[in-house]
């Protein structure tokens, strides 16, 4: 015959389990910081793009699409992390009633923490790649603006020489259109 036994947990162990449960139910502080940085980045890019020539709007669209893809992937990763944290929280609540499972739960929590650390590292690398791509796009945009400026200077030079030639032609036409007797005086 199987008899059920209840294992009691001392106050110190219960306190540790309660603290661990509370910490796992809170969102990490880097999530809010990451969200703020992404919002600042999008706001800065949008402001810069509104002052740029019309040709830069397509580049802004590319950058916005890339940022949106990054935000979506990061939101999905954060949702997965939140779901993992919720699973860990439920697991810890179950463990409070069963002291014999504490060792197994601590191993699972350690594996989850390692996975979370790896996920955060991967997101950091993705953000670095995105920053590098953004810097490259900004350099390309600056180069395109310099090219446009040079073309405008060349166009202005051509227009000035055309204006000078036209004035010269107008003076000749005016000279030729005077009656012959006015040319003598």
Coordinates of C-alpha atoms in Angstrom, one line a residue:
X1 CA 0.0 0.0 0.0
X2 CA 1.3 3.4 -1.0
X3 CA 1.0 6.2 1.6
X4 CA 1.4 9.8 0.7
X5 CA 3.8 11.8 2.7
X6 CA 4.1 15.5 2.9
X7 CA 7.5 17.1 3.1
X8 CA 7.6 20.3 5.0
X9 CA 9.9 23.1 4.1
X10 CA 11.7 25.2 6.6
X11 CA 11.2 29.0 6.7
X12 CA 14.6 29.8 5.2
X13 CA 14.0 27.5 2.2
X14 CA 10.5 28.9 1.8
X15 CA 11.9 32.5 1.9
X16 CA 14.5 31.6 -0.8
X17 CA 11.8 30.1 -3.0
X18 CA 9.5 33.1 -2.5
X19 CA 12.4 35.5 -3.4
X20 CA 13.3 33.4 -6.5
X21 CA 9.6 33.3 -7.5
X22 CA 9.3 37.1 -7.2
X23 CA 12.5 37.8 -9.2
X24 CA 11.4 35.5 -12.0
X25 CA 7.9 37.2 -12.3
X26 CA 9.5 40.6 -12.9
X27 CA 10.5 41.7 -16.4
X28 CA 14.3 42.4 -16.7
X29 CA 15.3 46.0 -16.6
X30 CA 17.1 45.8 -19.9
X31 CA 13.8 45.3 -21.7
X32 CA 12.6 48.8 -21.0
X33 CA 16.0 50.2 -21.8
X34 CA 16.0 48.4 -25.1
X35 CA 12.6 49.6 -26.0
X36 CA 13.6 53.2 -25.2
X37 CA 16.7 52.9 -27.3
X38 CA 14.7 51.6 -30.3
X39 CA 12.2 54.4 -29.9
X40 CA 14.9 57.0 -29.8
X41 CA 16.6 55.5 -32.8
X42 CA 13.4 55.5 -34.8
X43 CA 12.6 59.0 -33.8
X44 CA 16.1 60.3 -34.8
X45 CA 16.0 58.5 -38.1
X46 CA 12.5 59.9 -38.9
X47 CA 13.5 63.4 -38.0
X48 CA 16.7 63.3 -40.1
X49 CA 14.8 61.7 -43.0
X50 CA 12.1 64.5 -43.1
X51 CA 14.8 67.1 -43.7
X52 CA 16.5 65.2 -46.4
X53 CA 15.8 65.4 -50.2
X54 CA 13.0 63.3 -51.7
X55 CA 15.4 60.6 -52.9
X56 CA 16.2 59.7 -49.3
X57 CA 12.6 58.7 -48.6
X58 CA 13.2 55.3 -50.2
X59 CA 16.3 54.8 -48.0
X60 CA 14.2 55.8 -45.0
X61 CA 11.7 53.1 -46.0
X62 CA 14.4 50.5 -46.1
X63 CA 15.8 51.5 -42.7
X64 CA 12.3 51.6 -41.2
X65 CA 11.5 48.2 -42.7
X66 CA 14.7 46.8 -41.2
X67 CA 14.0 48.4 -37.8
X68 CA 10.5 47.1 -37.9
X69 CA 11.7 43.6 -38.6
X70 CA 14.2 44.0 -35.7
X71 CA 11.5 45.2 -33.4
X72 CA 9.2 42.4 -34.4
X73 CA 11.9 39.8 -33.9
X74 CA 12.9 41.3 -30.5
X75 CA 9.2 41.5 -29.4
X76 CA 8.9 37.8 -30.3
X77 CA 12.0 37.0 -28.4
X78 CA 10.8 39.0 -25.4
X79 CA 7.4 37.2 -25.6
X80 CA 9.2 33.9 -25.6
X81 CA 11.3 35.0 -22.6
X82 CA 8.2 36.1 -20.8
X83 CA 6.5 32.8 -21.5
X84 CA 9.6 31.0 -20.2
X85 CA 9.6 33.1 -17.1
X86 CA 5.9 32.3 -16.6
X87 CA 6.6 28.6 -16.9
X88 CA 9.4 28.9 -14.4
X89 CA 7.2 30.7 -12.0
X90 CA 4.5 28.0 -12.2
X91 CA 7.3 25.4 -11.7
X92 CA 8.5 27.1 -8.6
X93 CA 5.0 27.3 -7.1
X94 CA 4.7 23.5 -7.6
X95 CA 8.1 23.0 -6.0
X96 CA 7.0 24.8 -2.9
X97 CA 4.7 21.9 -2.1
X98 CA 7.2 19.2 -2.9
X99 CA 10.7 19.6 -1.4
X100 CA 12.1 16.6 -3.2
X101 CA 11.8 18.4 -6.6
X102 CA 13.9 21.4 -5.5
X103 CA 17.1 20.0 -6.9
X104 CA 15.6 19.2 -10.3
X105 CA 13.9 22.7 -10.4
X106 CA 17.2 24.4 -9.7
X107 CA 18.9 22.6 -12.6
X108 CA 16.0 23.6 -14.9
X109 CA 16.2 27.2 -13.7
X110 CA 20.0 27.2 -14.3
X111 CA 19.5 25.9 -17.9
X112 CA 16.8 28.5 -18.5
X113 CA 19.1 31.3 -17.2
X114 CA 21.8 30.1 -19.5
X115 CA 19.3 30.1 -22.4
X116 CA 18.2 33.6 -21.5
X117 CA 21.8 34.8 -21.3
X118 CA 22.4 33.3 -24.7
X119 CA 19.2 34.9 -26.1
X120 CA 20.3 38.3 -24.7
X121 CA 23.7 37.9 -26.3
X122 CA 22.2 37.0 -29.6
X123 CA 19.9 40.0 -29.5
X124 CA 22.9 42.2 -28.6
X125 CA 24.8 40.9 -31.7
X126 CA 21.7 41.5 -33.9
X127 CA 21.5 45.1 -32.6
X128 CA 25.2 45.6 -33.4
X129 CA 24.7 44.4 -36.9
X130 CA 21.7 46.7 -37.3
X131 CA 23.7 49.6 -36.0
X132 CA 26.5 48.9 -38.5
X133 CA 24.0 48.6 -41.3
X134 CA 22.5 51.9 -40.3
X135 CA 25.9 53.6 -40.2
X136 CA 26.6 52.3 -43.7
X137 CA 23.3 53.6 -45.0
X138 CA 23.9 57.0 -43.4
X139 CA 27.4 57.1 -45.1
X140 CA 25.8 56.2 -48.5
X141 CA 23.2 58.9 -48.0
X142 CA 25.8 61.5 -47.2
X143 CA 27.8 60.5 -50.3
X144 CA 24.6 60.7 -52.4
X145 CA 24.0 64.2 -51.0
X146 CA 27.5 65.3 -51.8
X147 CA 27.0 64.0 -55.4
X148 CA 23.8 65.9 -55.7
X149 CA 25.5 69.1 -54.4
X150 CA 28.3 68.7 -57.0
X151 CA 25.7 68.2 -59.8
X152 CA 23.9 71.3 -58.7
X153 CA 27.1 73.4 -58.8
X154 CA 27.9 72.1 -62.3
X155 CA 24.3 72.9 -63.4
X156 CA 24.7 76.4 -61.9
X157 CA 28.0 76.9 -63.8
X158 CA 26.4 75.8 -67.1
X159 CA 23.4 78.0 -66.5
X160 CA 25.7 81.0 -65.9
X161 CA 27.7 80.4 -69.1
X162 CA 24.4 80.0 -71.0
X163 CA 23.1 83.3 -69.6
X164 CA 26.3 85.1 -70.6
X165 CA 26.1 83.6 -74.1
X166 CA 22.5 84.7 -74.4
X167 CA 23.3 88.2 -73.2
X168 CA 26.0 88.4 -75.8
X169 CA 23.6 87.2 -78.5
X170 CA 21.0 89.8 -77.4
X171 CA 23.5 92.6 -77.6
X172 CA 24.5 91.5 -81.2
X173 CA 20.9 91.3 -82.2
X174 CA 20.3 94.8 -80.8
X175 CA 23.3 96.1 -82.7
X176 CA 22.1 94.5 -85.9
X177 CA 18.6 95.7 -85.5
X178 CA 19.5 99.4 -85.3
X179 CA 19.0 101.4 -88.5
X180 CA 22.3 102.1 -90.4
X181 CA 22.2 105.8 -89.7
X182 CA 22.0 105.2 -85.9
X183 CA 25.1 103.1 -86.1
X184 CA 27.0 106.2 -87.4
X185 CA 26.1 108.4 -84.5

